[in-house]
CSV table of C-alpha atoms and ligand atoms in Angstrom, one decimal:
chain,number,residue,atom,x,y,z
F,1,UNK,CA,-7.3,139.1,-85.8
F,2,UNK,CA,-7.4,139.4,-82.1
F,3,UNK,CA,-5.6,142.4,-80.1
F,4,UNK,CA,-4.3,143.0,-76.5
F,5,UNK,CA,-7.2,145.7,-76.9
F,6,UNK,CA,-9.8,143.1,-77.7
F,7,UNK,CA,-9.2,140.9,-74.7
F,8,UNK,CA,-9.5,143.8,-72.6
F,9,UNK,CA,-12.5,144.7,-73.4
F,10,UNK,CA,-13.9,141.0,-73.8
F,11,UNK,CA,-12.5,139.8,-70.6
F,12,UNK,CA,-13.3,140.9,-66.8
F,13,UNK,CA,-10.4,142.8,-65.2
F,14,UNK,CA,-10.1,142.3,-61.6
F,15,UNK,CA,-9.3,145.6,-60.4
F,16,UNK,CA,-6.4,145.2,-57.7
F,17,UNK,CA,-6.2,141.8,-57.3
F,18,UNK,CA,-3.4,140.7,-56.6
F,19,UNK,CA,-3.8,136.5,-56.1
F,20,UNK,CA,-6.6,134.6,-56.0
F,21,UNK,CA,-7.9,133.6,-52.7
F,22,UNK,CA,-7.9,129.9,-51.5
F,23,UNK,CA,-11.5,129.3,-51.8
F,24,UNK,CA,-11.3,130.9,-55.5
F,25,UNK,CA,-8.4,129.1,-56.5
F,26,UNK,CA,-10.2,125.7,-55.5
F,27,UNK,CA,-13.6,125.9,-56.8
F,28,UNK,CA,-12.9,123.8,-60.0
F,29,UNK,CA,-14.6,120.9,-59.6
F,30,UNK,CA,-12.0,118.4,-60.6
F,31,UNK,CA,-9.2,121.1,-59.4
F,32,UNK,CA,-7.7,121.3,-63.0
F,33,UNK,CA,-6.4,125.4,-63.6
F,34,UNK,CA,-4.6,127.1,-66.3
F,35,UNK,CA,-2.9,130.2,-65.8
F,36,UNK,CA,-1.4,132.2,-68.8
F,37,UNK,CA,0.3,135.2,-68.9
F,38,UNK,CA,-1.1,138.9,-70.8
F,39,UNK,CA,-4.6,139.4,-71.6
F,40,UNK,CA,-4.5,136.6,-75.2
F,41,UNK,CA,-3.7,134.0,-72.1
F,42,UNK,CA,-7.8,134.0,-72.0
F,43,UNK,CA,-7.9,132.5,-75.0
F,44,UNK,CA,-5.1,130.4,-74.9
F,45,UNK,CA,-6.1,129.0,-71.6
F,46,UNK,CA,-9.4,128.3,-73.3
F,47,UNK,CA,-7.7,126.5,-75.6
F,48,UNK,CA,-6.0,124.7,-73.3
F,49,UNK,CA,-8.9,124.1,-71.1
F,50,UNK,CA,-10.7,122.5,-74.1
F,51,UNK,CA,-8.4,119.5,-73.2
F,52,UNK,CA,-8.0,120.0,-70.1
F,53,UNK,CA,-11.6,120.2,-68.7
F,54,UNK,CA,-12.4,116.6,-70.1
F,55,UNK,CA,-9.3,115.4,-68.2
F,56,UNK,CA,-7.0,115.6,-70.4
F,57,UNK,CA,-3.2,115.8,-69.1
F,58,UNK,CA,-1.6,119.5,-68.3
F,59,UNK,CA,1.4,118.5,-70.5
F,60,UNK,CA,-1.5,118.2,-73.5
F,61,UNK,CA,-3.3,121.1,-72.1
F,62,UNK,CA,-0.3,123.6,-72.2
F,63,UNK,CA,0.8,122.5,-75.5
F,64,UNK,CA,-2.6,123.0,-77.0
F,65,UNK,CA,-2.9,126.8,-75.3
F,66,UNK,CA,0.7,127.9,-76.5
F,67,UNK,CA,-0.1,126.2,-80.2
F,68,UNK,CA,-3.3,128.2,-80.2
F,69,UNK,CA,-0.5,131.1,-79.6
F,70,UNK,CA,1.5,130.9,-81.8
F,71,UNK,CA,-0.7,130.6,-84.9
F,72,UNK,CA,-4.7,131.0,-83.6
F,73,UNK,CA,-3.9,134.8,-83.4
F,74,UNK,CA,-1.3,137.3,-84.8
F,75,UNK,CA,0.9,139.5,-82.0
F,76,UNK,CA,3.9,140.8,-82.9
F,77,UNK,CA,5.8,138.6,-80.0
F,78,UNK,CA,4.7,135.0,-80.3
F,79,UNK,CA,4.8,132.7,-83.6
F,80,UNK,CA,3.8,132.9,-86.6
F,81,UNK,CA,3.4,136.8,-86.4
F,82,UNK,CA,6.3,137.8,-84.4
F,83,UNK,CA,8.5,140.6,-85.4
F,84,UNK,CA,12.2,139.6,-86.4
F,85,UNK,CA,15.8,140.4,-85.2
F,86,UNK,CA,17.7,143.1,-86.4
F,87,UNK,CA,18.4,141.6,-89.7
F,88,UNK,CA,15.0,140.7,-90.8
F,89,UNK,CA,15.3,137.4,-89.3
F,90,UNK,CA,12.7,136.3,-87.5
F,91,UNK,CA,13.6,133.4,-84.7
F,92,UNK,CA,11.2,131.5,-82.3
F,93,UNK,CA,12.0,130.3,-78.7
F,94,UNK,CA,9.5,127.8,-77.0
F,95,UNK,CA,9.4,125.6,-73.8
F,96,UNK,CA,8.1,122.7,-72.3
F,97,UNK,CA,8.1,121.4,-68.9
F,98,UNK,CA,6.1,118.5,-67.3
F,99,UNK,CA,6.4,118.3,-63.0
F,100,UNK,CA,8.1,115.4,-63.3
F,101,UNK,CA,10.9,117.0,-64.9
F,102,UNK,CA,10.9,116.1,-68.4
F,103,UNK,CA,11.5,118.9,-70.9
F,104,UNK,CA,12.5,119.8,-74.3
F,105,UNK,CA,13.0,123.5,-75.7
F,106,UNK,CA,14.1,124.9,-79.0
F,107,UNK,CA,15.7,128.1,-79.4
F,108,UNK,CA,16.0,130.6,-82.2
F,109,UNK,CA,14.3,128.0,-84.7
F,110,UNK,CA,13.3,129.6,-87.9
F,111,UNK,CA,10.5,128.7,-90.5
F,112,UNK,CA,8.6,126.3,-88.6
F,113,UNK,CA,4.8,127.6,-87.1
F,114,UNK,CA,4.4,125.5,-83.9
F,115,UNK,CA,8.1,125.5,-81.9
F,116,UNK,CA,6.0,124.2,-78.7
F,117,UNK,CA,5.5,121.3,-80.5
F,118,UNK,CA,9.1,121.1,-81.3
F,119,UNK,CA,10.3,121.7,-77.8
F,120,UNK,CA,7.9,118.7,-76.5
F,121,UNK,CA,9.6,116.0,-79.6
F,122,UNK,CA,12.8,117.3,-78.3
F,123,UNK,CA,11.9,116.3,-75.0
F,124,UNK,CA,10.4,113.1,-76.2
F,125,UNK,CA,12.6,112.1,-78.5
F,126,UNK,CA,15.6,112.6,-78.2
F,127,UNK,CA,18.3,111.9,-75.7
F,128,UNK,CA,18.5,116.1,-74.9
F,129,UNK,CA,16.9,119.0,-73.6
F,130,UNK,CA,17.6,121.8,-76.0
F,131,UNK,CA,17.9,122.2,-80.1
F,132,UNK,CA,19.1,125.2,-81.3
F,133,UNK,CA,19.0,127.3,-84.9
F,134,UNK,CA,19.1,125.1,-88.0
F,135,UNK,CA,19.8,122.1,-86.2
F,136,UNK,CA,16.0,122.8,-84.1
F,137,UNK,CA,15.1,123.1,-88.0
F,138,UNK,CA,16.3,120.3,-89.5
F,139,UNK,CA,14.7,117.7,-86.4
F,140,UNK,CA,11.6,119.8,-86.6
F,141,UNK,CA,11.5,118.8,-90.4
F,142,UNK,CA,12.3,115.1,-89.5
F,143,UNK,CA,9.6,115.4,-87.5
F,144,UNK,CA,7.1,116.6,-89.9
F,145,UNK,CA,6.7,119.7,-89.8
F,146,UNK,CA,7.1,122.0,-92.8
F,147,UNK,CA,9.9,125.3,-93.4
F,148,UNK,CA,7.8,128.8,-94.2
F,149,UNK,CA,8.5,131.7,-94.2
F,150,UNK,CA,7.8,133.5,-90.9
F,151,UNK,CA,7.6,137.5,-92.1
F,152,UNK,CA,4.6,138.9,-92.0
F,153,UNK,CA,4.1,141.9,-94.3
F,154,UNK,CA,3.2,143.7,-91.4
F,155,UNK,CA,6.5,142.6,-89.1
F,156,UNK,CA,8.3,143.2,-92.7
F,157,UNK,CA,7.0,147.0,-92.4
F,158,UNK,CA,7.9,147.4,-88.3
F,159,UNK,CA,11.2,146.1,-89.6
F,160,UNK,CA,11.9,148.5,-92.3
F,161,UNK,CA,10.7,151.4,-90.2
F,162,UNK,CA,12.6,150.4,-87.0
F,163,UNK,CA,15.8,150.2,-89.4
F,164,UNK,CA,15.7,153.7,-90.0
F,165,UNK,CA,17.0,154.8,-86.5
F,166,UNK,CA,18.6,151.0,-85.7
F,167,UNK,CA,18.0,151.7,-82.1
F,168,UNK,CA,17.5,148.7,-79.3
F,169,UNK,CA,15.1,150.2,-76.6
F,170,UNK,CA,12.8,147.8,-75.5
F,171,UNK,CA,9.9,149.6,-74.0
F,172,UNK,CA,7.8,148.6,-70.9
F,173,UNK,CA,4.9,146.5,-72.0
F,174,UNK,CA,4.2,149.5,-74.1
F,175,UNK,CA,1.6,149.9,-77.0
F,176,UNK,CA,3.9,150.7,-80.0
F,177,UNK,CA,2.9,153.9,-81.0
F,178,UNK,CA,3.7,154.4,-84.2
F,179,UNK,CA,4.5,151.6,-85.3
F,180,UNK,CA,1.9,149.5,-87.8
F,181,UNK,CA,-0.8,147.7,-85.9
F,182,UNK,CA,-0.5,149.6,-82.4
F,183,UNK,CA,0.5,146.6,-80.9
F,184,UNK,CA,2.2,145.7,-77.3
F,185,UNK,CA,6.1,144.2,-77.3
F,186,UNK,CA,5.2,141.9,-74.6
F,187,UNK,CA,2.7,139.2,-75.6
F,188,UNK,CA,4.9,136.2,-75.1
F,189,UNK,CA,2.9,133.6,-73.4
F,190,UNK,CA,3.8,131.9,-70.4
F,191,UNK,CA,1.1,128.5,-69.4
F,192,UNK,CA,1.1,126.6,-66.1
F,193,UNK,CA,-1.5,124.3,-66.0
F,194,UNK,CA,-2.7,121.6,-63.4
F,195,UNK,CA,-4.6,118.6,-64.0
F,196,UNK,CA,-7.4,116.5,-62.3
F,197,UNK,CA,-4.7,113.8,-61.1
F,198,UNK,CA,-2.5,116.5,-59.5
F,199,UNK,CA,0.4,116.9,-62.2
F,200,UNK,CA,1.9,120.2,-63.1
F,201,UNK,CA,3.1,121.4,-66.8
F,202,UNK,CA,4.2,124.8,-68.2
F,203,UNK,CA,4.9,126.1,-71.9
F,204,UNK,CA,6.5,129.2,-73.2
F,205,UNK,CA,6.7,130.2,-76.3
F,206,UNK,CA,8.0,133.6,-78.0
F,207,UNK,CA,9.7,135.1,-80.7
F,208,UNK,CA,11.7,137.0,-78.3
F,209,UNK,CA,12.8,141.0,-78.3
F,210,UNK,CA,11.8,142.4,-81.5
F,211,UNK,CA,15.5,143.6,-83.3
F,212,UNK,CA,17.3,141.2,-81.0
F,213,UNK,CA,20.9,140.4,-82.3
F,214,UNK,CA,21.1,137.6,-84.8
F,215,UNK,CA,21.7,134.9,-82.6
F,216,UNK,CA,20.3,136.3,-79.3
F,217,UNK,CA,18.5,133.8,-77.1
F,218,UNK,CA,15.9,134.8,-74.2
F,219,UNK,CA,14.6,133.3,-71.4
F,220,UNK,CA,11.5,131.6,-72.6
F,221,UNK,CA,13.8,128.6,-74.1
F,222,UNK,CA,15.4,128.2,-70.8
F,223,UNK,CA,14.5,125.8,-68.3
F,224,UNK,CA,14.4,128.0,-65.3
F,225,UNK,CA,14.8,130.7,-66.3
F,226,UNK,CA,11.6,131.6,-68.4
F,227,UNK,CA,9.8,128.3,-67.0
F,228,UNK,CA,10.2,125.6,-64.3
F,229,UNK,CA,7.4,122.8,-63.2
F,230,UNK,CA,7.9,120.8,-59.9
F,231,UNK,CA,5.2,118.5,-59.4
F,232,UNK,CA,5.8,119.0,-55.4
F,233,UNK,CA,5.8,122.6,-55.7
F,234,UNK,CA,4.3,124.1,-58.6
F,235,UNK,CA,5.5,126.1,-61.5
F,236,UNK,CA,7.0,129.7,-62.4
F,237,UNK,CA,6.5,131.1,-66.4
F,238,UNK,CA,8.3,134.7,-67.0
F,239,UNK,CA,7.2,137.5,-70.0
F,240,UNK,CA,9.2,140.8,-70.3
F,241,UNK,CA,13.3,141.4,-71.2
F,242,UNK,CA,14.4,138.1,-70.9
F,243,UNK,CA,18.0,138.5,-69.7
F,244,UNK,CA,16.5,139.7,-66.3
F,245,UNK,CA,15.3,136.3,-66.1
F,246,UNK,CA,18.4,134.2,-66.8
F,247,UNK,CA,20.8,136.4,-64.6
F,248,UNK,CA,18.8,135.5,-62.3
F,249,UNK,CA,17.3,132.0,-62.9
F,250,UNK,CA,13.6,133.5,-62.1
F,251,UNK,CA,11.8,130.8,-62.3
F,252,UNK,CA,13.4,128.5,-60.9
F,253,UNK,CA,14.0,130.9,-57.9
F,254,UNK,CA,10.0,131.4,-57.8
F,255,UNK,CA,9.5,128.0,-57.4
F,256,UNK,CA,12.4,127.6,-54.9
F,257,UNK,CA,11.0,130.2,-52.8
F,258,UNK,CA,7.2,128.4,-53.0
F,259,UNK,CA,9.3,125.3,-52.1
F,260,UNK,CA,9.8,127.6,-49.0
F,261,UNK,CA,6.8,128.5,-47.9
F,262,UNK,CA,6.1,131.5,-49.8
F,263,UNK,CA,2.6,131.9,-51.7
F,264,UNK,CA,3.1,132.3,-55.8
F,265,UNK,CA,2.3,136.1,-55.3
F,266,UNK,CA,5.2,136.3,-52.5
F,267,UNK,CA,7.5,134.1,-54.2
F,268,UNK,CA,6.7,136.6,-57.6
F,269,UNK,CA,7.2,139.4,-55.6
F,270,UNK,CA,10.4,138.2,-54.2
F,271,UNK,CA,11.6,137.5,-57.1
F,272,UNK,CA,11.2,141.0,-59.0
F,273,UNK,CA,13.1,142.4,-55.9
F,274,UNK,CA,16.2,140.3,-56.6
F,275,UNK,CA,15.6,141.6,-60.1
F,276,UNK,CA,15.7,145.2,-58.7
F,277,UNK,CA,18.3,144.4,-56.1
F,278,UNK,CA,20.8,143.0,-58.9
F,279,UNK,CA,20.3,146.0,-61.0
F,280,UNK,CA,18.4,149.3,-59.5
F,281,UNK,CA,18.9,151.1,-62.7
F,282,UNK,CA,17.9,148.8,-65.5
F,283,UNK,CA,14.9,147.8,-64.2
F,284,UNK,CA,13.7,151.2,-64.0
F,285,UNK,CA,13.5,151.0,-68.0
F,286,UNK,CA,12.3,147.6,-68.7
F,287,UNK,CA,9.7,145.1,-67.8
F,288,UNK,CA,9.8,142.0,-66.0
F,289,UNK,CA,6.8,139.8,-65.1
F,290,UNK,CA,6.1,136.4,-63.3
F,291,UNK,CA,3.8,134.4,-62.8
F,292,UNK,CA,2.8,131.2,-60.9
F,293,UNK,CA,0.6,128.5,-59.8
F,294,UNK,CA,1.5,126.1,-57.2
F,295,UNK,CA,0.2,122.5,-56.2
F,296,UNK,CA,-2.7,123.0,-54.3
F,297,UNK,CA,-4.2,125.7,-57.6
F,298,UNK,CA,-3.2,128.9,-55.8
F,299,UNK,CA,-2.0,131.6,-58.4
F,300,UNK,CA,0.1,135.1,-58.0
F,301,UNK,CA,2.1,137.0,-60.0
F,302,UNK,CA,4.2,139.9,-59.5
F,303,UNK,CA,6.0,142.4,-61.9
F,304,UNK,CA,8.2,145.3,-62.1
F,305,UNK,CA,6.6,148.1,-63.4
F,306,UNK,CA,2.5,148.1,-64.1
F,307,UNK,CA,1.0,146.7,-67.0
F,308,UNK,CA,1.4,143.0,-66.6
F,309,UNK,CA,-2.3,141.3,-66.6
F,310,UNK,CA,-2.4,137.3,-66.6
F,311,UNK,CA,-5.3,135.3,-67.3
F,312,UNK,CA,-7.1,132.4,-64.9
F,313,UNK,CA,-9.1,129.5,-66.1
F,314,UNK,CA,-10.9,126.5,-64.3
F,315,UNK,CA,-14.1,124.7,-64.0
F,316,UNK,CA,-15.6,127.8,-62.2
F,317,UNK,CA,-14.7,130.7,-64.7
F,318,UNK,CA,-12.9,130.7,-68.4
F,319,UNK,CA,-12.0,134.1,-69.1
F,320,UNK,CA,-10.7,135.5,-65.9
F,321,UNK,CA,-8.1,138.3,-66.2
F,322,UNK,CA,-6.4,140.0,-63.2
F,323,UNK,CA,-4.0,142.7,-63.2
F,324,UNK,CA,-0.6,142.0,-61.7
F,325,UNK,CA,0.6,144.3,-58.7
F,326,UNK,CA,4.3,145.3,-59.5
F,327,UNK,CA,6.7,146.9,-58.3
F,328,UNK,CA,6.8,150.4,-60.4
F,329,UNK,CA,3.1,152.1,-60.7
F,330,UNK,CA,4.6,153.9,-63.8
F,331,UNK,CA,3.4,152.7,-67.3
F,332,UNK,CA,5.5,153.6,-70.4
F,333,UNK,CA,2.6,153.8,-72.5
I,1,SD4,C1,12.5,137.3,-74.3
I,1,SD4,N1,11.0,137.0,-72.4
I,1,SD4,O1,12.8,136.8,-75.4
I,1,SD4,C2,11.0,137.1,-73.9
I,1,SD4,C3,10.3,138.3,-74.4
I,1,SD4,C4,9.0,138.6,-73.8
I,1,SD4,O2,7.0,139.6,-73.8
I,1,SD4,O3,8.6,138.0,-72.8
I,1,SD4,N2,8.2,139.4,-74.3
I,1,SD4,O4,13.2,137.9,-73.6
């Protein structure tokens, strides 16, 4: 079982970088990147890159990375591991985005391992953009895929223990002290991913805020919000308390602002201070965290308080990971 720990130590940190330069961001030789948000992006962008690097599509690349999430390691934020709502539910959220335009997402699906691969039959197959709850379940099963159940013993234990004060605090990307396993409360995965022909595509995928309400939907399922792809721009994929993110429609603002002019780091940063500027307070206490790649294979990310590390991958280098600048230099931790 892999940890944020483990990637930390496996992976080079970039001290105090905040983008990568030009010349860094174009030495693949075929120009194809993936970029993934928290340090188990390094392996999911190596999962991804598996396709990618032969020249495979982004759209195929991204949805191999965020599959490789959701059930190739066990977090208590993404898939098959993810800790449930606050009635012992637990309910996924994934996204899928090609430049062109196309997406399909499913939110709060239960029972069903890969919702990525959901959220791209959605947008393949059907006439919409979003499924949600059992009717994300019942097309997922049309489709093939099979109903389990989701609870881990471990996520069963955080469950029981966080029911004995019932209190809703997400922490900034915070180890969980206490809790069984140690383990961070942000590990949702956010993939951008550029091909050797030029085309963007993005995944997210999540089981959202551990002891959510029944019901509650994040960002990650939300075109624009936790992910947008332009193929004449580039793309924007968001990790932290989701509800930042759709007040403020982050990622499509990110990629609005690269439309702009602004670099992904400025465009990031910009971002986090409309964040801030909407509510000075709030984001003291919680995390939010962007990331983007745009066109030409430049990547920058930006995030409120410090913590946030995302993950780089092309021809040059596979297991790059860079700290994010933010806006906060405190760390709940
Ligand atoms: C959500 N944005 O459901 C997700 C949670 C997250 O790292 O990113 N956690 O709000």
């Amino acid at each position: 079982m892999s940890t944020r720990r483990t990637f930390l130590q496996s992976s080079l940190l970039v001290a105090g970088a905040a983008a990568l330069p030009r010349g860094l961001a174009q030495t693949g030789s075929n120009g194809a990147k993936v970029v993934s948000t928290w340090d188990f992006g390094v392996p999911a962008n190596q999962a991804a890159w598996a396709v990618l690097g032969k020249g495979g599509s982004a759209i195929d690349a991204v949805e191999a990375g965020a599959r490789w999430a959701e059930t190739g390691q066990c977090n208590s934020t993404v898939g098959r591991c993810g800790y449930p709502d606050r009635d012992g539910h637990v309910t996924l959220d994934a996204s899928i985005m090609k430049g062109d335009g196309s997406c399909g997402s499913v939110a709060a699906i239960e029972g069903i391992d890969h919702p990525i691969s959901v959220a791209r039959l959605v947008m393949e197959k059907t006439p919409h953009v979003m499924l949600v709850g059992a009717g994300a379940q019942q097309f997922a099963v049309e489709q093939g895929f099979t109903v389990r159940d989701l609870r881990t013993p471990e996520a069963e234990k955080a469950w029981k223990e966080w029911l004995k004060t019932s209190k809703y605090a997400p922490e900034i990307n915070v180890e969980r002290r206490g809790l069984p396993g140690n383990k961070e409360n942000h590990d949702t995965i956010g993939m951008l991913a550029i091909d050797a022909s030029g085309k963007l595509a993005g995944a997210c995928t999540t089981s959202g805020m551990a002891w959510k309400m029944r019901g509650r939907v994040g960002d990650s399922p939300i075109i624009g919000a936790g992910l947008y792809v332009d193929n004449d721009v580039g793309g924007a994929t968001a990790s932290g308390v989701g509800e930042e993110m759709i007040r403020n429609a982050a990622s499509f603002l990110v990629v609005e602002l690269m439309r702009q002019g602004r670099s992904p780091a400025e465009a990031c940063r910009e971002a986090i201070e409309r964040v801030v500027a909407k509510r000075p307070e709030a984001s003291k206490t919680l995390q939010v965290c962007f990331l983007a790649l745009n066109k030409h294979g430049e990547v920058g990310a930006f995030a409120l308080h410090k913590g946030f590390v995302y993950a780089v991958c092309d021809a040059a280098r596979q297991d790059a990971l860079l700290p994010s600048p933010s806006i906060y230099s405190t760390e709940q931790t």
